Amino acid sequence: MTFSHSANGLSRPADNVVILDFETTGLSPNQGDRAIEIGAVKLQNGEIVGQFQQLMNPGFRVSSFIEGYTGISNNMLRTAPSCDVVMNEFADFIGDANLVAHNASFDQRFLDAELEQINRHYGGTFTCSMLIARRLYQDAPNHKLGTLVDYKNIYHNGVFHRALADSEMTARLWLVMLDDIKQQYGIETIPFALMMKLAKTPKAKIAALLSSYR
DNA sequence: TGCCAGGCCCTCTTTAGGGCCTT
């Protein structure tokens, strides 16, 4: 007997997800850019129960801008395993979990492109912490990950623009957002589907949406 | 050779333009 993971997945709790972050050679896989690092944390019931971090060799030299931006040098990538090897392991790590990233459209493009290269697929659904933060924290100075971490007084170790560090910060931001929604709207358990709806709901209709889940 | 992202969201909008986010 089979059933649809993706259909069932939306009713899973929103604190049961994999939160991921890519470092890449640039902004667009359509322009030939590749992943150079993947970091992710797995949350179950709001607790970190697993993590994944791996550099990967894209097969060409990265620009000096990317070396400076990420701190990942061509020398570090020279001995790293290929994207194919790493992404195959990562596909096993995420399984059919629902997925979260900060500006998820970016990470989803690279995840889709890298998995297509090795004919692997995932069964979960993406949502975006940035789109939700824009709705919940309209008074924040901006909605960059680093700014939101400071705005919400979220712990960080000072490392930015590395995949595991950014995925950990995104995970903490995600949990803070879930707590803020629970406290403000009196919701006990937030399904992933509600966070997906929230990411697409016009700001003027957010209160009505969340109040209806009480 | 020279090109160089894409989706969301606001507004001086919808027959459009530009800032925000991600690397």
CSV table of C-alpha atoms (C1' of nucleotides) in Angstrom, one decimal:
chain,number,residue,atom,x,y,z
A,1,MET,CA,0.0,0.0,0.0
A,2,THR,CA,1.3,3.4,-0.8
A,3,PHE,CA,0.2,6.9,0.2
A,4,SER,CA,1.2,10.4,-0.7
A,5,HIS,CA,3.9,11.8,1.6
A,6,SER,CA,3.5,15.3,0.3
A,7,ALA,CA,-0.3,15.3,1.0
A,8,ASN,CA,0.1,14.0,4.5
A,9,GLY,CA,3.1,16.1,5.2
A,10,LEU,CA,1.2,19.4,5.3
A,11,SER,CA,-0.6,18.3,8.4
A,12,ARG,CA,2.6,17.5,10.3
A,13,PRO,CA,3.6,19.9,13.0
A,14,ALA,CA,5.6,22.9,11.8
A,15,ASP,CA,8.3,22.2,14.4
A,16,ASN,CA,9.0,18.9,12.6
A,17,VAL,CA,11.1,20.1,9.6
A,18,VAL,CA,14.5,20.2,8.0
A,19,ILE,CA,15.9,23.7,7.8
A,20,LEU,CA,18.6,24.1,5.2
A,21,ASP,CA,21.0,26.7,3.7
A,22,PHE,CA,23.2,26.5,0.6
A,23,GLU,CA,26.4,28.4,-0.1
A,24,THR,CA,26.8,28.6,-3.9
A,25,THR,CA,29.1,30.0,-6.6
A,26,GLY,CA,26.5,32.6,-7.5
A,27,LEU,CA,22.8,33.4,-7.7
A,28,SER,CA,21.4,31.2,-10.4
A,29,PRO,CA,21.7,27.6,-11.4
A,30,ASN,CA,20.3,28.6,-14.7
A,31,GLN,CA,23.5,30.6,-15.3
A,32,GLY,CA,25.7,27.6,-14.4
A,33,ASP,CA,26.1,28.3,-10.7
A,34,ARG,CA,26.6,25.3,-8.4
A,35,ALA,CA,26.3,24.5,-4.7
A,36,ILE,CA,29.6,24.6,-2.7
A,37,GLU,CA,28.2,23.9,0.8
A,38,ILE,CA,25.1,22.5,2.3
A,39,GLY,CA,24.1,22.9,5.9
A,40,ALA,CA,20.9,21.7,7.6
A,41,VAL,CA,19.4,20.9,10.9
A,42,LYS,CA,16.5,18.5,11.5
A,43,LEU,CA,13.9,19.5,14.0
A,44,GLN,CA,11.5,17.1,15.8
A,45,ASN,CA,9.1,18.5,18.3
A,46,GLY,CA,11.2,21.7,18.2
A,47,GLU,CA,14.4,20.0,19.2
A,48,ILE,CA,17.5,19.6,17.0
A,49,VAL,CA,17.8,15.9,16.5
A,50,GLY,CA,20.2,15.9,13.5
A,51,GLN,CA,22.5,18.1,11.4
A,52,PHE,CA,24.3,17.9,8.1
A,53,GLN,CA,27.2,19.9,6.8
A,54,GLN,CA,29.4,19.3,3.8
A,55,LEU,CA,31.6,21.3,1.4
A,56,MET,CA,31.4,20.1,-2.2
A,57,ASN,CA,33.6,20.7,-5.2
A,58,PRO,CA,31.6,22.4,-8.0
A,59,GLY,CA,34.2,21.4,-10.6
A,60,PHE,CA,35.4,24.9,-11.3
A,61,ARG,CA,37.0,27.8,-9.4
A,62,VAL,CA,34.8,30.1,-7.4
A,63,SER,CA,35.1,33.8,-7.7
A,64,SER,CA,37.1,36.0,-5.3
A,65,PHE,CA,33.8,37.6,-4.3
A,66,ILE,CA,32.4,34.2,-3.2
A,67,GLU,CA,35.6,33.3,-1.4
A,68,GLY,CA,35.4,36.6,0.5
A,69,TYR,CA,31.6,36.4,1.1
A,70,THR,CA,31.6,32.9,2.4
A,71,GLY,CA,35.1,32.3,3.7
A,72,ILE,CA,35.1,29.2,1.5
A,73,SER,CA,38.3,29.2,-0.5
A,74,ASN,CA,39.2,27.3,-3.7
A,75,ASN,CA,41.8,25.5,-1.6
A,76,MET,CA,39.1,24.3,0.7
A,77,LEU,CA,37.0,23.0,-2.2
A,78,ARG,CA,39.9,21.4,-4.0
A,79,THR,CA,39.8,18.3,-1.8
A,80,ALA,CA,36.0,18.3,-1.1
A,81,PRO,CA,33.8,15.5,-2.6
A,82,SER,CA,31.8,16.3,-5.7
A,83,CYS,CA,28.3,17.9,-5.6
A,84,ASP,CA,26.9,14.5,-6.8
A,85,VAL,CA,28.4,12.6,-3.9
A,86,VAL,CA,27.3,15.1,-1.3
A,87,MET,CA,23.9,15.8,-2.7
A,88,ASN,CA,23.2,12.0,-2.8
A,89,GLU,CA,23.9,11.9,1.0
A,90,PHE,CA,21.8,15.0,1.6
A,91,ALA,CA,18.8,13.5,-0.3
A,92,ASP,CA,19.0,10.6,2.2
A,93,PHE,CA,19.2,13.1,5.1
A,94,ILE,CA,16.1,15.1,4.2
A,95,GLY,CA,14.0,12.1,3.1
A,96,ASP,CA,10.4,13.4,2.8
A,97,ALA,CA,10.6,16.0,5.5
A,98,ASN,CA,9.1,19.4,5.0
A,99,LEU,CA,11.7,22.1,4.3
A,100,VAL,CA,12.4,25.6,5.5
A,101,ALA,CA,15.0,28.1,4.3
A,102,HIS,CA,15.5,31.9,4.5
A,103,ASN,CA,14.4,33.2,1.1
A,104,ALA,CA,13.4,29.6,0.2
A,105,SER,CA,13.0,30.3,-3.5
A,106,PHE,CA,16.8,30.6,-3.7
A,107,ASP,CA,17.6,27.4,-1.9
A,108,GLN,CA,14.8,25.5,-3.6
A,109,ARG,CA,16.2,26.4,-7.0
A,110,PHE,CA,19.6,25.0,-6.1
A,111,LEU,CA,18.2,21.9,-4.3
A,112,ASP,CA,16.0,21.1,-7.4
A,113,ALA,CA,19.0,21.7,-9.8
A,114,GLU,CA,21.5,19.7,-7.8
A,115,LEU,CA,19.1,16.8,-7.2
A,116,GLU,CA,18.1,16.8,-10.9
A,117,GLN,CA,21.7,16.2,-11.7
A,118,ILE,CA,21.7,12.9,-9.8
A,119,ASN,CA,18.1,12.0,-10.5
A,120,ARG,CA,17.1,12.2,-6.9
A,121,HIS,CA,13.9,13.8,-5.6
A,122,TYR,CA,12.3,14.8,-2.3
A,123,GLY,CA,8.8,14.4,-1.1
A,124,GLY,CA,8.4,17.3,1.3
A,125,THR,CA,7.2,20.9,0.7
A,126,PHE,CA,9.2,24.1,1.0
A,127,THR,CA,8.2,27.2,2.9
A,128,CYS,CA,10.1,30.5,3.5
A,129,SER,CA,11.1,31.9,6.9
A,130,MET,CA,11.7,35.3,5.2
A,131,LEU,CA,8.2,35.7,3.8
A,132,ILE,CA,6.8,34.8,7.2
A,133,ALA,CA,9.1,37.1,9.1
A,134,ARG,CA,8.1,40.0,6.8
A,135,ARG,CA,4.5,39.4,8.0
A,136,LEU,CA,5.2,38.8,11.7
A,137,TYR,CA,7.9,41.4,12.2
A,138,GLN,CA,6.8,44.4,10.1
A,139,ASP,CA,8.7,46.8,12.4
A,140,ALA,CA,12.1,45.0,11.9
A,141,PRO,CA,14.8,47.3,10.2
A,142,ASN,CA,14.9,44.7,7.4
A,143,HIS,CA,14.4,41.0,7.0
A,144,LYS,CA,17.9,39.8,6.3
A,145,LEU,CA,18.7,36.7,8.4
A,146,GLY,CA,21.4,38.4,10.4
A,147,THR,CA,19.2,41.4,11.2
A,148,LEU,CA,16.2,39.3,12.3
A,149,VAL,CA,18.5,37.3,14.6
A,150,ASP,CA,19.6,40.5,16.3
A,151,TYR,CA,16.0,41.9,16.3
A,152,LYS,CA,14.7,38.8,18.2
A,153,ASN,CA,17.8,38.5,20.4
A,154,ILE,CA,18.5,35.0,19.1
A,155,TYR,CA,21.8,33.4,20.0
A,156,HIS,CA,24.5,33.1,17.4
A,157,ASN,CA,28.2,32.3,17.5
A,158,GLY,CA,29.3,35.1,15.2
A,159,VAL,CA,29.6,33.0,12.1
A,160,PHE,CA,27.6,34.2,9.1
A,161,HIS,CA,27.4,33.0,5.5
A,162,ARG,CA,28.4,29.5,6.2
A,163,ALA,CA,25.8,26.9,5.6
A,164,LEU,CA,25.5,25.1,9.0
A,165,ALA,CA,25.7,28.4,11.0
A,166,ASP,CA,23.0,30.0,8.8
A,167,SER,CA,20.7,27.0,8.9
A,168,GLU,CA,21.1,26.9,12.8
A,169,MET,CA,20.2,30.6,13.0
A,170,THR,CA,17.2,30.1,10.6
A,171,ALA,CA,16.1,27.1,12.8
A,172,ARG,CA,16.2,29.3,15.9
A,173,LEU,CA,14.3,32.1,14.1
A,174,TRP,CA,11.7,29.5,12.9
A,175,LEU,CA,11.1,28.3,16.5
A,176,VAL,CA,10.8,31.9,17.8
A,177,MET,CA,8.2,32.6,15.1
A,178,LEU,CA,6.3,29.5,16.1
A,179,ASP,CA,6.4,30.6,19.7
A,180,ASP,CA,5.3,34.1,18.9
A,181,ILE,CA,2.3,32.8,16.9
A,182,LYS,CA,1.4,30.4,19.7
A,183,GLN,CA,1.5,33.0,22.4
A,184,GLN,CA,-0.1,35.8,20.4
A,185,TYR,CA,-3.0,33.7,19.0
A,186,GLY,CA,-3.3,31.0,21.5
A,187,ILE,CA,-2.6,28.1,19.1
A,188,GLU,CA,-1.4,24.9,20.7
A,189,THR,CA,0.0,23.1,17.7
A,190,ILE,CA,0.9,24.8,14.4
A,191,PRO,CA,0.6,22.6,11.3
A,192,PHE,CA,3.1,23.1,8.5
A,193,ALA,CA,0.2,24.0,6.3
A,194,LEU,CA,-0.6,27.0,8.4
A,195,MET,CA,3.0,28.4,8.0
A,196,MET,CA,2.7,27.8,4.2
A,197,LYS,CA,-0.5,29.8,4.1
A,198,LEU,CA,1.0,32.5,6.3
A,199,ALA,CA,3.9,32.9,3.9
A,200,LYS,CA,1.4,33.8,1.1
A,201,THR,CA,-1.3,35.7,3.0
A,202,PRO,CA,-1.6,39.5,2.5
A,203,LYS,CA,-0.5,41.3,5.6
A,204,ALA,CA,-3.9,42.8,6.1
A,205,LYS,CA,-5.4,39.3,6.5
A,206,ILE,CA,-2.8,37.7,8.7
A,207,ALA,CA,-4.7,38.3,12.0
A,208,ALA,CA,-7.8,36.8,10.6
A,209,LEU,CA,-6.0,33.7,9.3
A,210,LEU,CA,-4.2,33.0,12.6
A,211,SER,CA,-7.3,33.8,14.8
A,212,SER,CA,-9.2,31.2,12.8
A,213,TYR,CA,-6.8,28.5,14.0
A,214,ARG,CA,-7.3,29.2,17.7
B,1,DT,C1',31.8,38.6,-27.6
B,2,DG,C1',28.9,39.8,-24.3
B,3,DC,C1',25.2,38.6,-22.0
B,4,DC,C1',24.4,37.5,-16.8
B,5,DA,C1',18.3,35.5,-11.4
B,6,DG,C1',13.9,35.3,-9.9
B,7,DG,C1',10.0,35.8,-6.9
B,8,DC,C1',7.7,38.8,-3.7
B,9,DC,C1',5.8,43.2,-2.7
B,10,DC,C1',5.0,48.1,-2.7
B,11,DT,C1',3.3,52.1,-5.3
B,12,DC,C1',3.8,57.7,-8.0
B,13,DT,C1',0.2,50.2,-10.2
B,14,DT,C1',-2.3,46.6,-13.3
B,15,DT,C1',-0.3,49.0,-20.8
B,16,DA,C1',5.5,49.4,-14.8
B,17,DG,C1',9.3,50.1,-12.2
B,18,DG,C1',12.2,49.2,-8.5
B,19,DG,C1',13.7,47.6,-3.7
B,20,DC,C1',14.2,43.5,-1.0
B,21,DC,C1',16.4,38.9,-0.2
B,22,DT,C1',19.3,34.8,-1.2
B,23,DT,C1',25.2,33.7,-3.2
